[in-house]
Amino acid sequence: MKRAIIFGATGGIGRAIAENMAENGWSLYIHYNHNQQEAGKMVQEFIEKYPDQEFFSLKLNFLAEDDVIKKIVSNLLPISAVIFTQGITNYQFLGSQELDEIEKIIQINLLAPIKITSLLESQLLKQAHGRIIFIGSVYGGQASALESVYSASKGGLSSFVQGYAREVASANLTVNVIAPGAVDTPMNAIFDAETLNEVKNEIPAGRLADPKDISFWVENLLDERSDYLTGQTIYVDGGWLV
Ligand SMILES: NC(=O)c1ccc[n+]([C@@H]2O[C@H](COP(=O)([O-])OP(=O)(O)OC[C@H]3O[C@@H](n4cnc5c(N)ncnc54)[C@H](OP(=O)(O)O)[C@@H]3O)[C@@H](O)[C@H]2O)c1
């Protein structure tokens, strides 16, 4: 049985990845932070649709202490793929942000994912085709004003995978970032229609990404035939920024 964990499965991109993976025969841990109801709904829906696979919901706040993270990770059944699609931003000038807000962004987007990767390493190395996929951002390659901390967290992920991929490549464990441009999800609900229209006009493809535009590339990285692609950041941005 092929089993994976999707961190942030309750988000717009996370749900698309979960639907795609479930359809492709994966058993899944559906991770959430606040949205227990959505996670439960997804698990129920998948169990009905794919009765031969296993689906579990799993709560973990990425701001939790190391001991809590360690305990949850150590109780997981063996998995061969980890997808990190949780994430937060705070659209503000740096000088207007509280220091703990800055720390939260780095903790949720970069630090906790690296720690969890470290904790999962030994079991992922045992898999024939282990996969670690981070959902980064186009801003990790070309940073944005008002999202400088978010951009730093995503750029950090891209640097991390370059180095870490080299540590584990001989075991067929690949580590990559899929870096979306603007995607039509609740994360962009902070912007009004006019602002979103302006963004759309800047994107050569003429539209925001659908979450499925992102899950498609995750699916490809999960394929056994992707063993030779590692340490990369793949920008999926409709020709927008990088
Ligand atoms: N949308 C875009 O335009 C866009 C563009 C580029 C990159 N991205 C990246 O793509 C990823 C997914 O984005 P999205 O648009 O799908 O976001 P979203 O719909 O806002 O979902 C965010 C996810 O992160 C989880 N989360 C939030 N705080 C958390 C915490 N403290 N601990 C653990 N998990 C937490 C949420 O869990 P609960 O809902 O259960 O609380 C949710 O599953 C993010 O990494 C984002 O940076 C998005």
Tab-separated table of C-alpha atoms and ligand atoms in Angstrom:
chain	number	residue	atom	x	y	z
A	1	MET	CA	0.000	0.000	0.000
A	2	LYS	CA	1.441	3.410	-0.932
A	3	ARG	CA	0.867	5.885	1.898
A	4	ALA	CA	1.610	9.631	2.167
A	5	ILE	CA	1.043	12.568	4.456
A	6	ILE	CA	-0.214	15.891	3.158
A	7	PHE	CA	0.454	18.738	5.562
A	8	GLY	CA	-2.073	21.529	4.940
A	9	ALA	CA	-4.500	19.194	3.166
A	10	THR	CA	-7.394	21.436	4.216
A	11	GLY	CA	-6.074	24.371	2.169
A	12	GLY	CA	-7.072	25.187	-1.401
A	13	ILE	CA	-3.959	23.629	-2.934
A	14	GLY	CA	-3.810	20.847	-0.319
A	15	ARG	CA	-7.315	19.650	-1.162
A	16	ALA	CA	-6.519	19.447	-4.878
A	17	ILE	CA	-3.369	17.432	-4.106
A	18	ALA	CA	-5.305	15.127	-1.766
A	19	GLU	CA	-8.074	14.514	-4.327
A	20	ASN	CA	-5.521	13.744	-7.022
A	21	MET	CA	-3.479	11.396	-4.816
A	22	ALA	CA	-6.537	9.563	-3.503
A	23	GLU	CA	-7.697	9.049	-7.080
A	24	ASN	CA	-4.243	7.660	-7.904
A	25	GLY	CA	-4.445	4.978	-5.241
A	26	TRP	CA	-2.647	6.617	-2.296
A	27	SER	CA	-3.645	6.089	1.299
A	28	LEU	CA	-3.408	9.433	3.037
A	29	TYR	CA	-2.936	11.283	6.278
A	30	ILE	CA	-5.038	14.428	5.857
A	31	HIS	CA	-3.314	16.991	8.072
A	32	TYR	CA	-5.068	20.094	9.395
A	33	ASN	CA	-4.535	22.778	11.995
A	34	HIS	CA	-7.888	24.500	12.719
A	35	ASN	CA	-10.146	23.058	10.074
A	36	GLN	CA	-11.108	19.765	11.687
A	37	GLN	CA	-14.480	19.761	9.976
A	38	GLU	CA	-13.016	20.030	6.476
A	39	ALA	CA	-10.420	17.316	7.248
A	40	GLY	CA	-13.154	14.994	8.578
A	41	LYS	CA	-15.309	15.657	5.529
A	42	MET	CA	-12.454	14.829	3.177
A	43	VAL	CA	-11.621	11.605	5.020
A	44	GLN	CA	-15.273	10.517	4.902
A	45	GLU	CA	-15.588	11.368	1.232
A	46	PHE	CA	-12.392	9.460	0.326
A	47	ILE	CA	-13.307	6.382	2.405
A	48	GLU	CA	-16.605	6.144	0.525
A	49	LYS	CA	-14.992	6.649	-2.870
A	50	TYR	CA	-11.862	4.533	-2.355
A	51	PRO	CA	-12.780	1.774	0.162
A	52	ASP	CA	-9.561	-0.220	-0.412
A	53	GLN	CA	-7.333	2.673	0.722
A	54	GLU	CA	-6.837	4.123	4.222
A	55	PHE	CA	-7.522	7.716	5.189
A	56	PHE	CA	-6.841	9.395	8.523
A	57	SER	CA	-7.144	12.987	9.656
A	58	LEU	CA	-4.297	14.330	11.751
A	59	LYS	CA	-4.085	17.571	13.712
A	60	LEU	CA	-0.779	19.333	14.248
A	61	ASN	CA	-0.115	23.003	14.866
A	62	PHE	CA	3.272	23.782	13.329
A	63	LEU	CA	3.763	26.268	16.169
A	64	ALA	CA	3.757	23.411	18.685
A	65	GLU	CA	6.768	22.571	20.847
A	66	ASP	CA	9.332	20.105	19.470
A	67	ASP	CA	8.168	17.363	21.863
A	68	VAL	CA	4.626	17.495	20.477
A	69	ILE	CA	5.870	17.409	16.887
A	70	LYS	CA	8.191	14.486	17.681
A	71	LYS	CA	5.425	12.486	19.337
A	72	ILE	CA	2.991	12.905	16.453
A	73	VAL	CA	5.584	12.150	13.778
A	74	SER	CA	6.891	9.088	15.606
A	75	ASN	CA	3.378	7.589	15.712
A	76	LEU	CA	2.849	7.699	11.950
A	77	LEU	CA	2.540	4.483	9.960
A	78	PRO	CA	5.260	4.081	7.311
A	79	ILE	CA	4.926	6.603	4.503
A	80	SER	CA	6.782	7.003	1.238
A	81	ALA	CA	5.814	10.598	0.388
A	82	VAL	CA	5.480	13.844	2.342
A	83	ILE	CA	3.845	16.919	0.886
A	84	PHE	CA	4.158	20.231	2.725
A	85	THR	CA	1.436	22.557	1.506
A	86	GLN	CA	0.617	24.314	4.767
A	87	GLY	CA	1.572	27.970	4.911
A	88	ILE	CA	0.663	31.451	6.068
A	89	THR	CA	1.484	34.989	5.033
A	90	ASN	CA	1.002	38.435	6.537
A	91	TYR	CA	0.559	41.134	3.899
A	92	GLN	CA	2.212	44.144	5.567
A	93	PHE	CA	5.275	46.335	5.694
A	94	LEU	CA	7.956	44.698	7.814
A	95	GLY	CA	8.043	47.637	10.229
A	96	SER	CA	4.308	47.267	10.937
A	97	GLN	CA	4.537	43.620	11.926
A	98	GLU	CA	4.761	42.333	15.460
A	99	LEU	CA	7.946	40.341	16.042
A	100	ASP	CA	6.014	37.225	16.944
A	101	GLU	CA	4.136	37.405	13.604
A	102	ILE	CA	7.479	37.344	11.809
A	103	GLU	CA	8.530	34.315	13.808
A	104	LYS	CA	5.254	32.509	13.123
A	105	ILE	CA	5.684	32.784	9.353
A	106	ILE	CA	9.201	31.369	9.496
A	107	GLN	CA	8.151	28.656	11.929
A	108	ILE	CA	5.117	27.428	9.947
A	109	ASN	CA	6.534	27.809	6.435
A	110	LEU	CA	10.177	26.850	6.935
A	111	LEU	CA	11.392	25.743	10.343
A	112	ALA	CA	8.771	23.149	11.323
A	113	PRO	CA	8.836	21.565	7.822
A	114	ILE	CA	12.626	21.175	8.041
A	115	LYS	CA	12.347	19.629	11.523
A	116	ILE	CA	9.611	17.239	10.392
A	117	THR	CA	11.716	16.271	7.373
A	118	SER	CA	14.589	15.452	9.691
A	119	LEU	CA	12.317	13.327	11.906
A	120	LEU	CA	10.929	11.408	8.918
A	121	GLU	CA	14.268	10.889	7.191
A	122	SER	CA	15.095	7.401	8.456
A	123	GLN	CA	11.782	5.889	7.363
A	124	LEU	CA	11.759	7.711	4.010
A	125	LEU	CA	15.242	6.421	3.238
A	126	LYS	CA	13.898	2.865	3.499
A	127	GLN	CA	11.411	3.427	0.648
A	128	ALA	CA	12.251	2.451	-2.921
A	129	HIS	CA	11.124	5.846	-4.277
A	130	GLY	CA	10.775	8.265	-1.357
A	131	ARG	CA	9.432	11.745	-2.092
A	132	ILE	CA	9.475	15.049	-0.232
A	133	ILE	CA	7.661	17.914	-1.928
A	134	PHE	CA	7.373	21.431	-0.560
A	135	ILE	CA	4.914	23.919	-1.982
A	136	GLY	CA	7.063	27.038	-2.132
A	137	SER	CA	6.269	30.204	-4.033
A	138	VAL	CA	7.343	32.274	-6.967
A	139	TYR	CA	8.218	34.855	-4.276
A	140	GLY	CA	10.954	32.506	-3.075
A	141	GLY	CA	12.715	33.232	-6.384
A	142	GLN	CA	11.714	36.863	-6.805
A	143	ALA	CA	10.697	38.350	-3.470
A	144	SER	CA	7.748	40.660	-2.994
A	145	ALA	CA	7.386	43.888	-1.055
A	146	LEU	CA	4.824	43.557	1.767
A	147	GLU	CA	5.597	39.844	1.875
A	148	SER	CA	9.316	39.992	2.561
A	149	VAL	CA	9.216	37.514	5.449
A	150	TYR	CA	6.982	35.128	3.506
A	151	SER	CA	9.372	35.448	0.537
A	152	ALA	CA	12.325	34.682	2.828
A	153	SER	CA	10.578	31.571	4.140
A	154	LYS	CA	9.904	30.306	0.607
A	155	GLY	CA	13.398	31.181	-0.646
A	156	GLY	CA	14.690	29.291	2.384
A	157	LEU	CA	12.813	26.188	1.272
A	158	SER	CA	14.363	26.397	-2.203
A	159	SER	CA	17.863	26.630	-0.709
A	160	PHE	CA	17.137	23.856	1.747
A	161	VAL	CA	16.082	21.379	-0.944
A	162	GLN	CA	19.210	22.112	-3.012
A	163	GLY	CA	21.455	21.067	-0.155
A	164	TYR	CA	19.361	18.346	1.430
A	165	ALA	CA	18.600	16.620	-1.882
A	166	ARG	CA	22.338	15.926	-2.243
A	167	GLU	CA	22.404	14.223	1.168
A	168	VAL	CA	19.736	11.666	0.260
A	169	ALA	CA	19.836	11.291	-3.543
A	170	SER	CA	21.703	7.975	-3.502
A	171	ALA	CA	18.709	6.403	-1.720
A	172	ASN	CA	16.246	7.490	-4.455
A	173	LEU	CA	14.698	9.944	-1.995
A	174	THR	CA	13.931	13.081	-3.998
A	175	VAL	CA	13.357	16.508	-2.464
A	176	ASN	CA	11.843	19.307	-4.524
A	177	VAL	CA	9.843	22.518	-4.378
A	178	ILE	CA	6.853	23.278	-6.559
A	179	ALA	CA	6.629	27.071	-6.573
A	180	PRO	CA	3.244	28.435	-7.657
A	181	GLY	CA	2.473	31.955	-8.804
A	182	ALA	CA	-0.962	33.290	-7.805
A	183	VAL	CA	-3.442	30.488	-7.181
A	184	ASP	CA	-7.183	30.811	-6.776
A	185	THR	CA	-7.497	29.722	-3.095
A	186	PRO	CA	-8.663	31.128	0.267
A	187	MET	CA	-5.115	32.476	0.854
A	188	ASN	CA	-5.910	35.186	-1.698
A	189	ALA	CA	-9.262	36.043	-0.119
A	190	ILE	CA	-7.515	38.990	1.597
A	191	PHE	CA	-7.450	40.758	-1.793
A	192	ASP	CA	-10.495	42.449	-3.333
A	193	ALA	CA	-11.704	41.684	-6.865
A	194	GLU	CA	-9.999	44.774	-8.311
A	195	THR	CA	-6.576	43.820	-6.906
A	196	LEU	CA	-6.954	40.230	-8.099
A	197	ASN	CA	-7.847	41.557	-11.537
A	198	GLU	CA	-4.674	43.645	-11.599
A	199	VAL	CA	-2.635	40.544	-10.720
A	200	LYS	CA	-4.422	38.581	-13.433
A	201	ASN	CA	-3.541	41.242	-15.987
A	202	GLU	CA	0.143	40.929	-15.064
A	203	ILE	CA	0.171	37.154	-15.643
A	204	PRO	CA	1.037	36.277	-19.255
A	205	ALA	CA	-1.229	33.203	-19.078
A	206	GLY	CA	-4.101	35.625	-18.380
A	207	ARG	CA	-5.475	33.901	-15.279
A	208	LEU	CA	-4.715	32.796	-11.761
A	209	ALA	CA	-3.682	29.160	-11.398
A	210	ASP	CA	-6.320	26.607	-10.534
A	211	PRO	CA	-5.160	24.364	-7.622
A	212	LYS	CA	-5.160	21.491	-10.135
A	213	ASP	CA	-2.416	23.277	-12.102
A	214	ILE	CA	-0.272	22.675	-9.012
A	215	SER	CA	-1.432	19.155	-8.093
A	216	PHE	CA	-0.576	18.043	-11.639
A	217	TRP	CA	3.131	18.722	-10.995
A	218	VAL	CA	3.004	17.062	-7.597
A	219	GLU	CA	1.582	13.989	-9.322
A	220	ASN	CA	4.500	13.990	-11.749
A	221	LEU	CA	7.116	14.295	-9.015
A	222	LEU	CA	5.478	11.379	-7.195
A	223	ASP	CA	5.834	9.146	-10.239
A	224	GLU	CA	8.564	6.506	-9.878
A	225	ARG	CA	10.013	7.712	-13.176
A	226	SER	CA	10.894	11.057	-11.498
A	227	ASP	CA	13.728	9.478	-9.474
A	228	TYR	CA	16.358	11.547	-11.293
A	229	LEU	CA	14.816	14.969	-10.633
A	230	THR	CA	15.877	16.296	-7.236
A	231	GLY	CA	16.951	19.498	-5.481
A	232	GLN	CA	14.869	21.607	-7.874
A	233	THR	CA	12.408	24.441	-7.583
A	234	ILE	CA	9.824	24.172	-10.341
A	235	TYR	CA	7.999	27.438	-10.970
A	236	VAL	CA	4.373	27.060	-12.014
A	237	ASP	CA	3.323	30.650	-12.541
A	238	GLY	CA	1.814	31.125	-16.007
A	239	GLY	CA	4.958	33.015	-17.055
A	240	TRP	CA	4.420	35.645	-14.336
A	241	LEU	CA	7.601	36.339	-12.395
A	242	VAL	CA	10.604	34.032	-12.540
B	1	LIG	N1	-2.649	30.618	-2.983
B	1	LIG	C1	-1.606	31.138	-3.606
B	1	LIG	O1	-1.729	32.078	-4.418
B	1	LIG	C2	-0.233	30.593	-3.365
B	1	LIG	C3	0.802	31.032	-4.195
B	1	LIG	C4	2.084	30.530	-3.998
B	1	LIG	C5	2.315	29.625	-2.977
B	1	LIG	N2	1.299	29.233	-2.176
B	1	LIG	C6	1.623	28.277	-1.103
B	1	LIG	O2	0.850	27.106	-1.263
B	1	LIG	C7	0.578	26.525	0.015
B	1	LIG	C8	-0.926	26.310	0.139
B	1	LIG	O3	-1.586	27.555	-0.042
B	1	LIG	P1	-3.168	27.669	-0.088
B	1	LIG	O4	-3.475	28.813	-0.963
B	1	LIG	O5	-3.745	26.328	-0.337
B	1	LIG	O6	-3.426	28.110	1.422
B	1	LIG	P2	-4.730	28.041	2.329
B	1	LIG	O7	-5.914	27.659	1.510
B	1	LIG	O8	-4.745	29.300	3.098
B	1	LIG	O9	-4.365	26.804	3.319
B	1	LIG	C9	-3.369	26.923	4.275
B	1	LIG	C10	-3.139	25.579	4.950
B	1	LIG	O10	-2.122	25.759	5.961
B	1	LIG	C11	-2.581	25.185	7.174
B	1	LIG	N3	-2.025	25.909	8.324
B	1	LIG	C12	-2.204	27.227	8.625
B	1	LIG	N4	-1.610	27.503	9.811
B	1	LIG	C13	-1.034	26.352	10.240
B	1	LIG	C14	-0.303	25.984	11.408
B	1	LIG	N5	-0.082	26.852	12.392
B	1	LIG	N6	0.133	24.705	11.511
B	1	LIG	C15	-0.113	23.810	10.545
B	1	LIG	N7	-0.813	24.086	9.430
B	1	LIG	C16	-1.281	25.337	9.286
B	1	LIG	C17	-4.101	25.338	7.128
B	1	LIG	O11	-4.719	24.427	8.022
B	1	LIG	P3	-6.221	24.682	8.627
B	1	LIG	O12	-7.050	25.217	7.506
B	1	LIG	O13	-6.674	23.335	9.078
B	1	LIG	O14	-6.070	25.626	9.760
B	1	LIG	C18	-4.366	25.022	5.657
B	1	LIG	O15	-4.423	23.629	5.473
B	1	LIG	C19	1.160	27.484	1.055
B	1	LIG	O16	2.413	27.036	1.447
B	1	LIG	C20	1.291	28.788	0.279
B	1	LIG	O17	2.319	29.583	0.793
B	1	LIG	C21	0.030	29.682	-2.341
